[in-house]
Amino acid sequence: MSSTKPTIIYNDNFDLWPLISPILQNYLPLRNLHWKYNNRSLKSIHYLDVDIKPYNHINSGEKPHQLLSLLDMPYLNMFLVKCDDIDTYRSYIRAMIRKWHNSVLMKKNQEWLIIHVTFQSDSLSITRNTTPSKFLTIKTSVYDKIKADFNVPKKDRCVQLRLGDTDEIDVWQDLIIKMKEGILTSFNTRIAQYEEDIKKMDSQKTLPGWNYCTFFILKEGLAQSFEHMSLIEDALIQYDELESLFYQTLRDNQLTWFGNAGGTHLNDDSESILDISKKSYRLFILQNTISFFDFRIYLFARQCHLLQKLREYEEILQRGRNFITTMAATLRKYEETLVPWFIESWVWNSVHNLISITKDISNNKNISALRGELLFLARLQLDKIGIAFGHIPKDLLFSHKLTNVPENDKKIRLEESEHITNIKLIQMIDSKEEFLEEYHVLNRHILKEFQYGNKSNAEKRILGDIAAFQQLNAAEILKNIPELYSKNGWGKIECSIMQTYASCTLESGDIEKYVKSCLSLLKSEKYLTQDKTSFYIKQIEKYGKALNNDILYPLESYFSVQLSTFINQFEDRDTYSLELILDSKISMDISIDNISLKMHKETDSQEIYFIKKNHVVKHGKNIIHLLSNITSLGNHIIETIKIRIGKIYLLKNFLHSGKKLRIALFPRIGSLNVNITLPTDILHNEQKISIEIDPGKNEVVSGHLDLKFINQNLKIDTSNAEAYFLNKEKKKNPFKLKEITKNSVFLFDAINPSEILVLIIPYFSDNEVSEIKAKISVTYTTKTTESYIFLSNFILPTILPLSINVQNYFKKNCIFSQFIVSSNAISLRITNTNLEDSKDFSIFSSEISNKTLILTSQSTSFIFKIVKKEKISNYQHLIFNVIYHTLEEEVFYIISDMLFHELQLSNFHKYYLYIIHIFKKFQLSKINYDDYGLKQTIFSNDHINYWEEELALIETNDRMKIIKILQKIMLELENISIDKKLSNCPQRKIRIPIKIPFIHVLHSVDFIIKSNTNTNNDIYSIPKITVGEPLHAEIRIQQILECELEKNLLENSEFFYEIYIDNNIWLFSGHKKARFFIKNNCLQIFPITLIPLKSGHLMLPTVNITTAATSICFEVDYNYSIKNILVLPSESSITFHLGSIDHSEPLYSM
């Protein structure tokens, strides 16, 4: 077939197409074409894709067919020209265009367009009239000349593309409009020619020699022209008219030009009826050699192709059903010319071809019904084949009357299947098992389609066929029948059939289906006797344990559920209790194995279960207390409740209700608690975490801690893990862990209530870790032999809240070290700092005030004097200790202490851990620690609303009283001293190793100004100098050896001093840069002279000392304090001039 797009050809002798093609593609496909032809209504073509080819490509294509086809001709011819000189145009460009233009005019039904391309850099080419005139000069552009030479009246066929111009978009729009006009004009002339030829040939159909095939090709050309222009409905009308004419001619017995009935070619029974590329159908039509079979397939395939474009899938299936049935009936007349089972194979194959078109379409009842009818048509073919080859008993099916099987079917041999080419059918004929498997699959598919398509009668017919075919599986057939009666309100009939179904499933040994039927019968208990109800309850209890797989049923069918929204605690064990009211709709008692309630933490996926085991549920209300030995703190969301009987699970999902059911869990005071922090005493850059297991009031016998990092590539160093007991006096007692498994499970023995087990666990990672995310689980057994679990997820920042920078100042006999402590975006309070003595150094500290406050973006300094005890060659590290706590920890300590005291007085201490949990969240979002550090304010009146929302999950009366306690604490905080509250606040200690830089030489540098009055080199005793007056000075350098050097190194180590001078303010005399050697305690003097060039406070030159010896380490001690000097101007008098008085006469002198 020809291209399905209108073709445009272009002639490009100037290589312009590569320049304009990328821009033109932005305007393709063409959009919003409006077609109006004769008396037809206006139609809009929303978009039209076109095929643009070069002129040479068109010429080199295949030769046109013997029957002239307008489909192979271009709709529009374009000539691209670039010419800026009028003389060049006249000399040969015009002739080139003329030759192309004449060739186009010789072709019918084609439009043309000349495109003149210019660029912004090109000047507009003009020419002057050759006739001299002193009055008038006529200017003509090349584009104007092209229009004058080739344009036709009333229609502009020329367009100019000015690339790079400011109005380039408008020019392109003009080109697109002309292209659309040209295509529509060409299309109209083609339609007119087609209709004229069709009308002429149609009027001759009663004459001898008239040929339907020739008429078909002509009318199909019109249809394909419409398809080219995306007028699919108009194209489909042409094929429908051809089909109507075909049937009319068939009735008139005038189809003599069809060679034969067809269906005799190889693969005719198995090739797709929608694929017209398998055969040269149009060539056969042109040659009048096409068979009846091939012609009908080609015509139907073309109709389906257009209907697919229109997405009319329902119409495709309707037409397909009619086509297959009528074609099969026609082929039956010529059955003796076909191979055995050809018609059955072809029908089977054709049905599946049509079904494949709609395989992705769902939720359409009409299409489902049609698919069911087509699949049933395919199943009828299997009925015939199955009966003939003995795969199905002859009189078994309800549809056997519809099957046409010869009486002597016993003579049909399996070898006959070799004549058909449908591989699937051949395999089914060869194998009874494969046939039956496919047969059952097909029946289930048909039933599914009929059920969704609301074809109840057809559904019952298929059910009957299935039941008749599978007598041993009658239970499976009966399975869905009760549901049909249930939908119509016939509950009693449903119950009766269900009992029969239950008996069948039990006899067949299908325990799962039997249990499900018993559960369904309990829902219809009102139609059962007491004995029957009791029987089915016992059967459920008995066979529920014998199931191989779990089965789920909705809990609401048997019970209604009501949950308490508040938990209860036990005084002597770490257990939660939750009250459940279970209202049983079953009239008799039923034993259940357990009831489990599942919930998860609101902030993560941590799951908690509440369980009650071995309970007898009576009719009516049952109050059941569900217990959980899992400790979790915070708000939780209830997910599901399950009642288990053997492997039967009755499930209610609370998440499907739309509103989340929330509940607050908080352990009792005295329950086991786990706290995860950084160690309170840590060496700088150590990667460790501290896990404190506080047993509370429990006497723990044994247990294990399971730690799982969520961070990727973060691992535990179990080999260096430490443990110790911390008693009430904060004394450490060593403790050896029982075992550490490969999965980072830490096993431990007994923990007394008066002790806290502390685990110091190192970790390592390939990447820098700013915070640790982990899950922790502690499973422990108490003296009462009960086991409990503590669960928690935590996020622990690992970045220290402070950073330290050290600056050292070397003097003759000591070093002054300045430690600058800065906050890492966390406000903190430093309570003490010290630098530890060592065997090499004596430390002297400055006096500082205790409790130094450092807010974010602030820093403070601590200065220590370090004195060497003797000359050493290798310094040891000094340890700088900082004892501190963050303001967040400070506030938490103050508030937690006050809350515990107030809640205990009010007998609300059971809420303490829950309120503390809320306060931790409050700290993160509501407290500004810089404001607290300055003003000591923690709460404000606006915070009450926050607490009311957060405490919404506890009892109303308790919540109101707790709010009053919080308000009382707020008032107390306004009138008390925070310092008094901090007396026992826990402290943290960080130990930072500090290395003192090792040096060989200390250079002591003095800058001495020579003066009789400046004996002490004091800035106040320096004489006054004026601009231009020489200032004599000396650079004095003295070396002090900090350690003994080798003689060779001492003699060959040379140093340089260099004086840096601002040449704009000083003239310099002397050695600006000089070399000197090490001379221990020897003073070396270098005289210089400075002459100031400006007055004012002038900065003195600076001195820098360097060396080329890489093996020498040195420092410089600048002893002089003079940094600048005052220089006075050299003038002794100033003259002022006023007004217009002669400037040569001074008015005032000083």
PDB file of N, CA and C in Angstrom, residues 1071-1136:
ATOM      1  N   HIS A1071      69.795  47.207  54.102  1.00  0.00           N
ATOM      2  CA  HIS A1071      69.532  45.905  53.487  1.00  0.00           C
ATOM      3  C   HIS A1071      68.057  45.529  53.713  1.00  0.00           C
ATOM      4  N   LYS A1072      67.317  45.551  52.615  1.00  0.00           N
ATOM      5  CA  LYS A1072      65.913  45.161  52.723  1.00  0.00           C
ATOM      6  C   LYS A1072      65.796  43.662  52.972  1.00  0.00           C
ATOM      7  N   LYS A1073      66.728  42.899  52.427  1.00  0.00           N
ATOM      8  CA  LYS A1073      66.757  41.453  52.640  1.00  0.00           C
ATOM      9  C   LYS A1073      68.198  41.052  52.895  1.00  0.00           C
ATOM     10  N   ALA A1074      68.428  40.276  53.949  1.00  0.00           N
ATOM     11  CA  ALA A1074      69.802  39.903  54.301  1.00  0.00           C
ATOM     12  C   ALA A1074      69.826  38.481  54.820  1.00  0.00           C
ATOM     13  N   ARG A1075      70.974  37.870  54.731  1.00  0.00           N
ATOM     14  CA  ARG A1075      71.177  36.495  55.173  1.00  0.00           C
ATOM     15  C   ARG A1075      71.899  36.484  56.516  1.00  0.00           C
ATOM     16  N   PHE A1076      71.536  35.523  57.374  1.00  0.00           N
ATOM     17  CA  PHE A1076      72.253  35.356  58.635  1.00  0.00           C
ATOM     18  C   PHE A1076      72.199  33.890  59.035  1.00  0.00           C
ATOM     19  N   PHE A1077      73.083  33.509  59.955  1.00  0.00           N
ATOM     20  CA  PHE A1077      73.186  32.129  60.392  1.00  0.00           C
ATOM     21  C   PHE A1077      72.805  32.033  61.871  1.00  0.00           C
ATOM     22  N   ILE A1078      72.613  30.794  62.289  1.00  0.00           N
ATOM     23  CA  ILE A1078      72.231  30.553  63.687  1.00  0.00           C
ATOM     24  C   ILE A1078      73.437  30.782  64.595  1.00  0.00           C
ATOM     25  N   LYS A1079      73.226  31.646  65.569  1.00  0.00           N
ATOM     26  CA  LYS A1079      74.243  31.884  66.609  1.00  0.00           C
ATOM     27  C   LYS A1079      73.513  31.931  67.931  1.00  0.00           C
ATOM     28  N   ASN A1080      73.644  30.905  68.705  1.00  0.00           N
ATOM     29  CA  ASN A1080      72.849  30.753  69.919  1.00  0.00           C
ATOM     30  C   ASN A1080      73.119  31.902  70.885  1.00  0.00           C
ATOM     31  N   ASN A1081      72.033  32.570  71.274  1.00  0.00           N
ATOM     32  CA  ASN A1081      72.049  33.683  72.221  1.00  0.00           C
ATOM     33  C   ASN A1081      72.975  34.822  71.778  1.00  0.00           C
ATOM     34  N   CYS A1082      73.228  34.889  70.504  1.00  0.00           N
ATOM     35  CA  CYS A1082      74.073  35.956  69.953  1.00  0.00           C
ATOM     36  C   CYS A1082      73.180  36.976  69.274  1.00  0.00           C
ATOM     37  N   LEU A1083      73.310  38.256  69.607  1.00  0.00           N
ATOM     38  CA  LEU A1083      72.480  39.309  69.044  1.00  0.00           C
ATOM     39  C   LEU A1083      73.089  39.781  67.726  1.00  0.00           C
ATOM     40  N   GLN A1084      72.301  39.770  66.662  1.00  0.00           N
ATOM     41  CA  GLN A1084      72.736  40.228  65.343  1.00  0.00           C
ATOM     42  C   GLN A1084      71.964  41.490  65.007  1.00  0.00           C
ATOM     43  N   ILE A1085      72.677  42.566  64.640  1.00  0.00           N
ATOM     44  CA  ILE A1085      72.069  43.887  64.431  1.00  0.00           C
ATOM     45  C   ILE A1085      72.215  44.283  62.967  1.00  0.00           C
ATOM     46  N   PHE A1086      71.109  44.800  62.407  1.00  0.00           N
ATOM     47  CA  PHE A1086      71.095  45.237  61.015  1.00  0.00           C
ATOM     48  C   PHE A1086      70.538  46.656  60.982  1.00  0.00           C
ATOM     49  N   PRO A1087      71.401  47.692  60.751  1.00  0.00           N
ATOM     50  CA  PRO A1087      70.908  49.080  60.764  1.00  0.00           C
ATOM     51  C   PRO A1087      70.171  49.419  59.463  1.00  0.00           C
ATOM     52  N   ILE A1088      69.144  50.268  59.586  1.00  0.00           N
ATOM     53  CA  ILE A1088      68.382  50.755  58.435  1.00  0.00           C
ATOM     54  C   ILE A1088      68.022  52.210  58.678  1.00  0.00           C
ATOM     55  N   THR A1089      67.679  52.922  57.601  1.00  0.00           N
ATOM     56  CA  THR A1089      67.215  54.313  57.690  1.00  0.00           C
ATOM     57  C   THR A1089      65.912  54.437  56.911  1.00  0.00           C
ATOM     58  N   LEU A1090      64.939  55.122  57.535  1.00  0.00           N
ATOM     59  CA  LEU A1090      63.638  55.344  56.911  1.00  0.00           C
ATOM     60  C   LEU A1090      63.395  56.837  56.783  1.00  0.00           C
ATOM     61  N   ILE A1091      62.883  57.274  55.620  1.00  0.00           N
ATOM     62  CA  ILE A1091      62.525  58.682  55.416  1.00  0.00           C
ATOM     63  C   ILE A1091      61.042  58.735  55.071  1.00  0.00           C
ATOM     64  N   PRO A1092      60.209  59.370  55.928  1.00  0.00           N
ATOM     65  CA  PRO A1092      58.767  59.418  55.649  1.00  0.00           C
ATOM     66  C   PRO A1092      58.464  60.351  54.475  1.00  0.00           C
ATOM     67  N   LEU A1093      57.523  59.946  53.644  1.00  0.00           N
ATOM     68  CA  LEU A1093      57.083  60.758  52.494  1.00  0.00           C
ATOM     69  C   LEU A1093      55.749  61.428  52.755  1.00  0.00           C
ATOM     70  N   LYS A1094      55.050  61.058  53.797  1.00  0.00           N
ATOM     71  CA  LYS A1094      53.740  61.624  54.108  1.00  0.00           C
ATOM     72  C   LYS A1094      53.674  61.904  55.593  1.00  0.00           C
ATOM     73  N   SER A1095      52.720  62.692  55.966  1.00  0.00           N
ATOM     74  CA  SER A1095      52.499  62.974  57.390  1.00  0.00           C
ATOM     75  C   SER A1095      51.363  62.103  57.895  1.00  0.00           C
ATOM     76  N   GLY A1096      51.254  62.001  59.211  1.00  0.00           N
ATOM     77  CA  GLY A1096      50.189  61.214  59.822  1.00  0.00           C
ATOM     78  C   GLY A1096      50.747  60.023  60.561  1.00  0.00           C
ATOM     79  N   HIS A1097      49.862  59.138  61.017  1.00  0.00           N
ATOM     80  CA  HIS A1097      50.272  57.914  61.697  1.00  0.00           C
ATOM     81  C   HIS A1097      50.637  56.895  60.626  1.00  0.00           C
ATOM     82  N   LEU A1098      51.901  56.684  60.428  1.00  0.00           N
ATOM     83  CA  LEU A1098      52.368  55.793  59.370  1.00  0.00           C
ATOM     84  C   LEU A1098      52.776  54.456  59.962  1.00  0.00           C
ATOM     85  N   MET A1099      52.313  53.369  59.252  1.00  0.00           N
ATOM     86  CA  MET A1099      52.679  52.026  59.676  1.00  0.00           C
ATOM     87  C   MET A1099      54.162  51.795  59.402  1.00  0.00           C
ATOM     88  N   LEU A1100      54.862  51.248  60.424  1.00  0.00           N
ATOM     89  CA  LEU A1100      56.263  50.910  60.242  1.00  0.00           C
ATOM     90  C   LEU A1100      56.399  49.656  59.394  1.00  0.00           C
ATOM     91  N   PRO A1101      57.489  49.486  58.706  1.00  0.00           N
ATOM     92  CA  PRO A1101      57.702  48.264  57.920  1.00  0.00           C
ATOM     93  C   PRO A1101      57.661  47.031  58.815  1.00  0.00           C
ATOM     94  N   THR A1102      57.280  45.893  58.208  1.00  0.00           N
ATOM     95  CA  THR A1102      57.233  44.624  58.942  1.00  0.00           C
ATOM     96  C   THR A1102      58.413  43.766  58.529  1.00  0.00           C
ATOM     97  N   VAL A1103      58.760  42.851  59.453  1.00  0.00           N
ATOM     98  CA  VAL A1103      59.920  41.980  59.242  1.00  0.00           C
ATOM     99  C   VAL A1103      59.440  40.537  59.191  1.00  0.00           C
ATOM    100  N   ASN A1104      59.904  39.817  58.185  1.00  0.00           N
ATOM    101  CA  ASN A1104      59.568  38.401  58.053  1.00  0.00           C
ATOM    102  C   ASN A1104      60.845  37.601  57.942  1.00  0.00           C
ATOM    103  N   ILE A1105      60.877  36.422  58.590  1.00  0.00           N
ATOM    104  CA  ILE A1105      62.066  35.575  58.580  1.00  0.00           C
ATOM    105  C   ILE A1105      61.716  34.258  57.907  1.00  0.00           C
ATOM    106  N   THR A1106      62.563  33.828  56.969  1.00  0.00           N
ATOM    107  CA  THR A1106      62.363  32.578  56.250  1.00  0.00           C
ATOM    108  C   THR A1106      63.673  31.819  56.185  1.00  0.00           C
ATOM    109  N   THR A1107      63.562  30.561  55.760  1.00  0.00           N
ATOM    110  CA  THR A1107      64.750  29.737  55.542  1.00  0.00           C
ATOM    111  C   THR A1107      64.475  28.767  54.411  1.00  0.00           C
ATOM    112  N   ALA A1108      65.530  28.367  53.736  1.00  0.00           N
ATOM    113  CA  ALA A1108      65.401  27.369  52.672  1.00  0.00           C
ATOM    114  C   ALA A1108      65.626  25.969  53.205  1.00  0.00           C
ATOM    115  N   ALA A1109      66.066  25.874  54.449  1.00  0.00           N
ATOM    116  CA  ALA A1109      66.354  24.552  55.028  1.00  0.00           C
ATOM    117  C   ALA A1109      65.065  23.905  55.497  1.00  0.00           C
ATOM    118  N   THR A1110      64.713  22.808  54.871  1.00  0.00           N
ATOM    119  CA  THR A1110      63.462  22.118  55.220  1.00  0.00           C
ATOM    120  C   THR A1110      63.581  21.315  56.498  1.00  0.00           C
ATOM    121  N   SER A1111      64.787  21.055  56.942  1.00  0.00           N
ATOM    122  CA  SER A1111      64.975  20.239  58.141  1.00  0.00           C
ATOM    123  C   SER A1111      64.966  21.059  59.419  1.00  0.00           C
ATOM    124  N   ILE A1112      64.822  22.389  59.321  1.00  0.00           N
ATOM    125  CA  ILE A1112      64.839  23.266  60.488  1.00  0.00           C
ATOM    126  C   ILE A1112      63.412  23.746  60.762  1.00  0.00           C
ATOM    127  N   CYS A1113      62.951  23.577  61.975  1.00  0.00           N
ATOM    128  CA  CYS A1113      61.655  24.118  62.409  1.00  0.00           C
ATOM    129  C   CYS A1113      61.928  25.320  63.304  1.00  0.00           C
ATOM    130  N   PHE A1114      61.265  26.423  63.066  1.00  0.00           N
ATOM    131  CA  PHE A1114      61.519  27.624  63.843  1.00  0.00           C
ATOM    132  C   PHE A1114      60.234  28.424  64.027  1.00  0.00           C
ATOM    133  N   GLU A1115      60.252  29.303  65.006  1.00  0.00           N
ATOM    134  CA  GLU A1115      59.176  30.254  65.245  1.00  0.00           C
ATOM    135  C   GLU A1115      59.814  31.618  65.466  1.00  0.00           C
ATOM    136  N   VAL A1116      59.009  32.693  65.386  1.00  0.00           N
ATOM    137  CA  VAL A1116      59.495  34.062  65.532  1.00  0.00           C
ATOM    138  C   VAL A1116      58.746  34.722  66.680  1.00  0.00           C
ATOM    139  N   ASP A1117      59.505  35.379  67.572  1.00  0.00           N
ATOM    140  CA  ASP A1117      58.917  36.139  68.671  1.00  0.00           C
ATOM    141  C   ASP A1117      59.212  37.617  68.421  1.00  0.00           C
ATOM    142  N   TYR A1118      58.176  38.378  68.102  1.00  0.00           N
ATOM    143  CA  TYR A1118      58.329  39.808  67.834  1.00  0.00           C
ATOM    144  C   TYR A1118      58.193  40.559  69.171  1.00  0.00           C
ATOM    145  N   ASN A1119      59.330  41.121  69.634  1.00  0.00           N
ATOM    146  CA  ASN A1119      59.345  41.746  70.948  1.00  0.00           C
ATOM    147  C   ASN A1119      58.922  43.209  70.935  1.00  0.00           C
ATOM    148  N   TYR A1120      58.932  43.836  69.815  1.00  0.00           N
ATOM    149  CA  TYR A1120      58.660  45.277  69.792  1.00  0.00           C
ATOM    150  C   TYR A1120      57.156  45.513  69.736  1.00  0.00           C
ATOM    151  N   SER A1121      56.781  46.636  70.376  1.00  0.00           N
ATOM    152  CA  SER A1121      55.349  46.982  70.429  1.00  0.00           C
ATOM    153  C   SER A1121      54.998  48.133  69.514  1.00  0.00           C
ATOM    154  N   ILE A1122      56.035  48.763  68.912  1.00  0.00           N
ATOM    155  CA  ILE A1122      55.741  49.909  68.041  1.00  0.00           C
ATOM    156  C   ILE A1122      55.262  49.391  66.698  1.00  0.00           C
ATOM    157  N   LYS A1123      54.063  49.788  66.320  1.00  0.00           N
ATOM    158  CA  LYS A1123      53.503  49.391  65.042  1.00  0.00           C
ATOM    159  C   LYS A1123      53.434  50.554  64.059  1.00  0.00           C
ATOM    160  N   ASN A1124      53.252  51.769  64.593  1.00  0.00           N
ATOM    161  CA  ASN A1124      53.192  52.941  63.722  1.00  0.00           C
ATOM    162  C   ASN A1124      53.835  54.133  64.431  1.00  0.00           C
ATOM    163  N   ILE A1125      54.043  55.212  63.708  1.00  0.00           N
ATOM    164  CA  ILE A1125      54.714  56.391  64.244  1.00  0.00           C
ATOM    165  C   ILE A1125      54.045  57.639  63.673  1.00  0.00           C
ATOM    166  N   LEU A1126      53.996  58.719  64.467  1.00  0.00           N
ATOM    167  CA  LEU A1126      53.374  59.965  64.034  1.00  0.00           C
ATOM    168  C   LEU A1126      54.413  60.813  63.303  1.00  0.00           C
ATOM    169  N   VAL A1127      54.083  61.202  62.081  1.00  0.00           N
ATOM    170  CA  VAL A1127      54.960  62.053  61.267  1.00  0.00           C
ATOM    171  C   VAL A1127      54.246  63.384  61.062  1.00  0.00           C
ATOM    172  N   LEU A1128      54.946  64.496  61.389  1.00  0.00           N
ATOM    173  CA  LEU A1128      54.357  65.831  61.255  1.00  0.00           C
ATOM    174  C   LEU A1128      54.714  66.425  59.908  1.00  0.00           C
ATOM    175  N   PRO A1129      53.859  67.342  59.406  1.00  0.00           N
ATOM    176  CA  PRO A1129      54.180  67.998  58.133  1.00  0.00           C
ATOM    177  C   PRO A1129      55.395  68.909  58.311  1.00  0.00           C
ATOM    178  N   SER A1130      56.100  69.190  57.227  1.00  0.00           N
ATOM    179  CA  SER A1130      57.331  69.990  57.299  1.00  0.00           C
ATOM    180  C   SER A1130      57.077  71.488  57.219  1.00  0.00           C
ATOM    181  N   GLU A1131      55.862  71.969  56.805  1.00  0.00           N
ATOM    182  CA  GLU A1131      55.598  73.404  56.672  1.00  0.00           C
ATOM    183  C   GLU A1131      55.562  74.078  58.042  1.00  0.00           C
ATOM    184  N   SER A1132      56.054  75.372  58.052  1.00  0.00           N
ATOM    185  CA  SER A1132      56.032  76.144  59.305  1.00  0.00           C
ATOM    186  C   SER A1132      54.977  77.228  59.290  1.00  0.00           C
ATOM    187  N   SER A1133      54.373  77.544  58.149  1.00  0.00           N
ATOM    188  CA  SER A1133      53.353  78.594  58.086  1.00  0.00           C
ATOM    189  C   SER A1133      52.303  78.215  57.060  1.00  0.00           C
ATOM    190  N   ILE A1134      51.095  78.829  57.261  1.00  0.00           N
ATOM    191  CA  ILE A1134      49.972  78.608  56.342  1.00  0.00           C
ATOM    192  C   ILE A1134      49.400  79.967  56.001  1.00  0.00           C
ATOM    193  N   THR A1135      49.118  80.208  54.738  1.00  0.00           N
ATOM    194  CA  THR A1135      48.582  81.491  54.291  1.00  0.00           C
ATOM    195  C   THR A1135      47.156  81.294  53.821  1.00  0.00           C
ATOM    196  N   PHE A1136      46.225  82.181  54.326  1.00  0.00           N
ATOM    197  CA  PHE A1136      44.827  82.156  53.912  1.00  0.00           C
ATOM    198  C   PHE A1136      44.557  83.352  53.017  1.00  0.00           C
TER     199      PHE A1136
END
